Amino acid sequence: MDWLTATKKDDGSFVIPERWLHIHYYEALNILFRYENALRVLVYSVLKNEHFDEWSECSFGKSDKSESISSIAKKRINQAQSFGYLGYEVSCPIMHLTSGELVEIITSNAYWSLFKPYFKGSREIIKTKFLEINTVRNSLAHFRPIKEDDINLLKQNTKHTLMGVEEYLIEAITCSNVVPTNTDDDWYKSIKSVGADPTGIDIFQSPNGEWIRVQLSYSPAVLQQRSWGPSYISFRLTSIKTPQIIINFATLSKYATYLAEGTSYAQIEEGNLKRCVKFVNFIFRLPILQAHHEEIQKDMKTLVSQIGEETELITQDNLAVGKLVEPVSTTARTVEVGESEYWQFDNQPLKVPVAPDNPPEYWGEVNSIGDFISGAYVYPWMQAHVSEMEGLPF
């Protein structure tokens, strides 16, 4: 058997061997991959905000309690572990449901009232369109031939069914509008009061105001810095282990829809690190924040205090490691662009990659683009990018 491979050209395009499947098979796979994972994010988000830390105990339309999301996922995870050397290990329960089961949850008598606001059509019509999509999906999954016309059906049905879902997901991910500082709401004054060196708190909202992003800004301590000539520096810095926040702070884990993280551009002057910031973002539905802000503020105050104490401890003892803060090593080097030269700082060691043992609330980096369903380069709970990056993570 001669398994020919695609070859990449200098312009980034690919030459596909003629004996490979027709291009519409790949187009179908791309659509179905993104459609199914969009449903997973939707189902998780809606159930999490309704049932909090018991979201995975929801069943998918069956009365038998053993058929919960959690119990189904546990069986499938155990099966997958028999071949753990294949693919990526994924532990989030929602990732182990089929598209048919996701549709069953969404359109069930038990949960349709929760999902109805995000679909622009009756339950019967939406379910029928989903079933049509899944018919093409099953043909592809079981390696039966599909028609080029099936691609048009997939595009039309995903557009019709996910129109409101995309609006919902974009709002949940794009929380970039600053909440006005003169906001007089109790939840705002409560959360805004949190923050102490080396952390700060900023609060943002989605365009429709239904989602709130509480951004914790952390300034790493420089434990060690060493120059290796005029164009290379190594650093030892403190950093936050973001998933550990979810593990150690039950209230934040319960009420936050998800946590994401990111970093700012580092500023290096005369060979010294002048500015470097790591962001930990807590995303809440506004009604939940309004109802539970006192509990959330209490947990966040404890969190900020513990981060400060652990940073101070590690600063005094570079061999120490905290529950939330750890030392990491990174570098910076000079890069020439045209006639200019600037420092390029490696911020990757400050980030915590998504791992199988992470709680479902940890999403790593999230790309806030305006075409999330069909354009995301990374999805929650996945350890790898699925495409080239368009847009930037916040």
XYZ file of C-alpha atoms in Angstrom:
394
model
C 0.000 0.000 0.000
C 1.372 3.347 -1.040
C -0.136 5.958 1.300
C 0.624 9.179 -0.483
C 0.746 12.381 1.560
C -0.238 15.958 0.841
C 2.623 18.363 0.228
C 2.745 21.963 1.422
C 3.795 24.644 -1.057
C 5.766 27.771 -0.261
C 2.596 29.886 -0.350
C 0.980 27.724 2.357
C -1.391 25.857 0.025
C -1.393 22.087 -0.314
C -1.176 19.699 -3.224
C -3.481 16.752 -2.571
C -2.872 13.410 -4.331
C -5.526 12.654 -6.940
C -6.304 9.307 -5.337
C -7.388 10.987 -2.104
C -11.080 11.514 -1.342
C -12.898 14.322 -3.105
C -12.538 17.712 -1.449
C -16.168 17.821 -0.281
C -15.391 15.045 2.212
C -12.878 17.318 3.939
C -15.303 20.218 3.853
C -17.930 18.045 5.526
C -15.446 16.987 8.206
C -14.540 20.623 8.937
C -18.189 21.665 9.272
C -19.163 18.681 11.414
C -16.133 18.992 13.677
C -16.954 22.614 14.438
C -20.716 22.064 14.662
C -20.391 19.273 17.221
C -17.873 21.119 19.372
C -19.989 24.274 19.324
C -22.876 22.215 20.689
C -20.605 20.879 23.421
C -19.626 24.384 24.534
C -23.267 25.460 24.472
C -24.557 22.481 26.463
C -21.800 22.765 29.060
C -22.276 26.522 29.476
C -26.059 26.445 29.791
C -26.138 23.482 32.178
C -23.255 24.883 34.251
C -25.100 28.145 34.829
C -28.297 26.340 35.761
C -26.965 23.453 37.864
C -23.523 24.808 38.883
C -21.180 22.047 40.090
C -23.832 19.378 39.478
C -24.129 20.099 35.739
C -22.552 16.762 34.757
C -25.208 14.864 36.715
C -27.851 15.951 34.206
C -29.193 13.103 32.109
C -29.638 13.331 28.344
C -33.367 12.793 28.266
C -33.579 9.424 29.956
C -35.190 8.909 33.351
C -32.504 6.509 34.600
C -30.145 8.540 36.809
C -27.252 6.254 35.862
C -27.470 7.713 32.357
C -26.096 11.070 33.415
C -23.481 12.933 31.422
C -20.935 11.981 34.072
C -21.717 8.266 34.111
C -21.733 7.968 30.321
C -18.449 9.855 30.084
C -16.827 7.739 32.777
C -17.518 4.536 30.838
C -16.218 6.002 27.599
C -13.121 7.478 29.220
C -12.306 4.060 30.688
C -12.710 2.510 27.249
C -10.497 5.163 25.665
C -7.784 4.586 28.263
C -7.345 1.054 26.953
C -5.792 2.749 23.924
C -4.370 5.769 25.738
C -1.410 5.934 23.395
C -3.729 7.103 20.588
C -4.789 10.711 20.138
C -5.127 13.145 23.027
C -6.493 12.285 26.441
C -9.587 14.373 27.222
C -11.322 14.125 30.587
C -14.104 16.742 30.395
C -17.364 14.736 30.466
C -19.089 16.804 27.772
C -16.386 15.836 25.262
C -17.469 12.212 25.440
C -21.067 12.707 24.340
C -22.087 12.069 20.744
C -23.790 14.731 18.666
C -26.996 12.701 18.912
C -26.835 12.801 22.715
C -26.138 16.527 22.685
C -29.216 17.050 20.517
C -31.218 14.843 22.858
C -30.263 17.020 25.819
C -31.044 20.259 24.001
C -34.458 19.171 22.710
C -35.558 17.095 25.722
C -38.611 17.994 27.803
C -36.333 18.441 30.803
C -33.989 21.028 29.268
C -35.564 22.619 26.195
C -36.757 25.599 28.242
C -33.082 26.355 29.081
C -31.901 26.118 25.478
C -34.925 27.580 23.705
C -33.703 31.229 23.956
C -30.698 30.376 21.774
C -32.567 28.810 18.859
C -34.542 30.739 16.291
C -37.213 28.162 15.603
C -39.581 25.689 17.217
C -38.226 22.625 18.976
C -39.636 20.284 16.317
C -38.056 22.137 13.403
C -34.712 22.596 15.181
C -34.620 18.910 16.082
C -35.432 17.885 12.503
C -32.591 20.027 11.164
C -30.236 18.544 13.749
C -31.265 15.034 12.718
C -30.568 15.869 9.068
C -27.093 17.065 10.022
C -26.501 13.910 12.033
C -27.586 11.741 9.112
C -24.770 13.186 6.989
C -22.445 12.962 9.987
C -23.193 9.269 10.443
C -22.586 8.566 6.769
C -19.174 10.207 7.019
C -18.377 8.594 10.382
C -19.169 5.120 9.014
C -17.328 5.790 5.737
C -20.332 5.721 3.472
C -20.237 8.024 0.438
C -21.745 11.479 0.719
C -22.953 13.831 -2.004
C -21.642 17.278 -2.788
C -25.228 18.455 -2.214
C -24.916 17.225 1.380
C -22.405 20.017 2.004
C -25.033 22.606 1.104
C -27.433 20.959 3.546
C -24.800 21.046 6.304
C -24.096 24.724 5.695
C -27.765 25.679 5.578
C -28.810 23.624 8.592
C -25.896 24.691 10.766
C -26.626 28.305 9.856
C -30.313 27.929 10.722
C -29.787 25.980 13.954
C -26.679 27.725 15.300
C -27.550 31.313 14.416
C -28.606 32.156 17.968
C -25.999 29.824 19.441
C -23.207 31.767 17.764
C -24.557 35.013 19.194
C -24.600 33.401 22.643
C -21.069 32.001 22.393
C -19.567 35.195 21.018
C -21.070 37.135 23.925
C -19.688 34.568 26.386
C -16.200 34.797 24.908
C -16.008 38.457 23.865
C -16.139 40.351 27.140
C -13.967 43.300 26.188
C -16.123 46.306 27.103
C -15.021 47.996 30.322
C -17.761 48.158 32.942
C -18.134 51.887 33.728
C -16.292 52.812 36.921
C -19.315 54.735 38.197
C -21.469 51.588 38.155
C -23.427 51.643 41.406
C -24.480 47.988 41.502
C -23.603 46.067 44.662
C -21.907 43.248 42.763
C -19.592 45.712 40.992
C -18.548 47.574 44.145
C -18.042 44.256 45.919
C -15.806 42.673 43.282
C -13.951 45.895 42.437
C -12.797 46.164 46.047
C -10.752 42.979 45.658
C -7.105 43.317 44.703
C -3.756 43.878 46.381
C -0.143 43.741 45.253
C 0.984 41.892 43.213
C -2.523 41.592 41.730
C -5.135 43.984 40.385
C -8.778 43.626 39.393
C -10.468 44.969 36.265
C -14.029 44.217 35.219
C -15.307 43.878 31.654
C -18.646 42.946 30.122
C -19.969 41.431 26.928
C -21.564 43.693 24.300
C -25.055 42.802 25.563
C -24.035 43.104 29.216
C -25.123 39.566 30.115
C -21.600 38.252 30.722
C -18.967 39.640 33.078
C -15.227 39.032 32.900
C -13.365 39.653 36.139
C -9.731 40.000 35.144
C -7.097 39.358 37.759
C -3.779 40.910 36.675
C -0.673 39.391 38.225
C 2.786 40.939 38.076
C 5.348 38.114 38.369
C 8.286 38.579 40.719
C 11.718 38.365 39.093
C 13.561 35.724 41.080
C 16.624 35.586 38.881
C 17.889 37.298 35.755
C 21.015 36.554 33.793
C 22.353 38.119 30.608
C 24.114 35.906 28.095
C 25.653 38.579 25.972
C 23.886 41.671 24.605
C 21.043 39.808 22.884
C 19.913 36.984 25.206
C 18.542 37.008 28.759
C 17.252 34.181 30.927
C 14.690 34.776 33.701
C 13.265 32.939 36.656
C 9.819 34.352 37.442
C 6.809 33.520 39.576
C 3.578 32.498 37.837
C 0.043 31.449 38.754
C -1.109 27.859 38.267
C -4.565 28.826 37.034
C -6.288 25.382 37.187
C -5.364 25.191 40.869
C -7.634 28.159 41.553
C -10.609 26.062 40.473
C -9.427 23.093 42.508
C -8.796 25.079 45.701
C -11.635 27.635 45.637
C -15.016 25.915 45.634
C -17.145 29.052 45.311
C -15.267 30.349 42.275
C -15.419 26.884 40.716
C -19.139 26.644 41.382
C -20.270 29.989 40.012
C -17.769 30.822 37.257
C -18.697 29.477 33.834
C -15.032 29.176 32.947
C -11.553 30.514 33.634
C -9.171 31.586 30.876
C -5.711 33.082 30.972
C -3.375 35.205 28.917
C -0.322 37.451 29.103
C 0.585 40.989 28.094
C 3.555 41.991 25.974
C 6.630 42.169 28.172
C 8.627 45.386 28.339
C 12.399 45.122 28.582
C 14.547 48.224 28.989
C 18.348 48.258 29.203
C 18.333 44.504 29.670
C 15.875 44.562 32.579
C 12.315 43.260 32.688
C 10.228 46.347 33.431
C 6.750 44.994 32.857
C 5.222 41.548 32.514
C 1.636 40.670 33.366
C -0.279 37.419 33.497
C -4.078 37.613 33.328
C -6.524 35.178 34.912
C -10.052 35.768 33.653
C -13.160 34.649 35.539
C -16.258 34.623 33.325
C -19.651 34.834 35.023
C -23.233 35.222 33.899
C -24.382 38.565 35.271
C -27.457 37.214 37.157
C -25.239 34.700 38.968
C -22.750 37.382 39.919
C -25.581 39.590 41.158
C -27.047 36.808 43.299
C -23.817 35.445 44.755
C -21.335 38.345 44.716
C -20.772 38.236 48.484
C -19.633 34.601 48.377
C -17.585 35.223 45.248
C -15.919 38.311 46.727
C -14.968 36.386 49.867
C -13.310 33.639 47.819
C -11.538 36.164 45.597
C -10.173 38.069 48.590
C -8.761 34.850 49.993
C -7.351 34.020 46.557
C -5.613 37.397 46.188
C -4.210 37.150 49.704
C -2.863 33.645 49.117
C -1.254 34.655 45.815
C 0.511 37.515 47.572
C 1.707 35.302 50.436
C 2.976 32.566 48.147
C 4.735 35.078 45.886
C 6.499 36.548 48.907
C 7.444 33.063 50.132
C 8.966 32.073 46.788
C 10.743 35.420 46.530
C 12.423 34.676 49.864
C 13.030 31.012 49.057
C 13.451 30.337 45.337
C 13.165 26.580 45.913
C 9.676 26.879 47.416
C 6.463 26.117 45.484
C 2.982 27.213 46.517
C -0.428 25.730 45.791
C -1.184 28.598 43.405
C 2.195 30.142 42.598
C 5.275 28.462 41.182
C 8.629 29.563 39.730
C 9.078 29.218 35.961
C 12.014 29.760 33.637
C 11.863 31.782 30.431
C 14.035 33.817 28.076
C 14.158 36.924 25.925
C 16.243 37.580 22.839
C 16.683 40.468 20.441
C 15.049 40.241 17.031
C 15.733 42.433 14.021
C 12.830 43.690 11.929
C 14.026 45.832 9.082
C 16.338 48.400 10.594
C 14.804 48.095 14.055
C 15.703 45.756 16.886
C 13.466 44.755 19.777
C 13.297 42.229 22.598
C 11.176 39.135 22.011
C 10.023 37.709 25.335
C 8.927 34.051 25.542
C 5.679 34.184 27.511
C 4.706 30.524 26.968
C 6.206 29.271 30.270
C 3.853 31.652 32.114
C 0.837 29.896 30.602
C -0.685 26.642 31.791
C -1.550 24.375 28.863
C -4.817 22.456 28.923
C -4.222 19.005 30.425
C -6.393 15.895 30.975
C -6.541 16.420 34.741
C -7.814 20.006 34.502
C -11.301 20.802 35.820
C -13.899 21.486 33.077
C -13.977 25.141 34.141
C -10.417 25.668 32.907
C -10.347 26.626 29.219
C -6.731 27.787 28.860
C -6.497 30.485 26.202
C -9.699 31.505 24.430
C -9.705 33.258 21.063
C -12.270 36.044 21.064
C -13.085 36.281 17.378
C -16.394 37.206 15.796
C -16.793 33.884 14.021
C -16.248 31.434 16.851
C -18.167 28.435 15.541
C -16.587 28.265 12.104
C -13.294 30.028 12.817
C -11.961 29.064 16.249
C -8.428 27.706 16.166
C -8.729 26.167 19.628
C -11.707 24.861 21.580
C -12.132 24.417 25.341
C -10.782 21.166 26.818
C -8.571 20.418 23.793
C -4.820 20.148 24.193
C -4.049 21.133 20.606
C -4.994 23.813 18.087
C -7.273 22.510 15.348
C -6.359 25.082 12.692
C -4.150 28.084 12.033
C -4.868 31.053 14.281
C -7.126 33.886 13.175
C -7.589 36.666 15.701
C -5.898 36.935 19.098
C -6.784 35.452 22.514
C -7.636 37.988 25.218
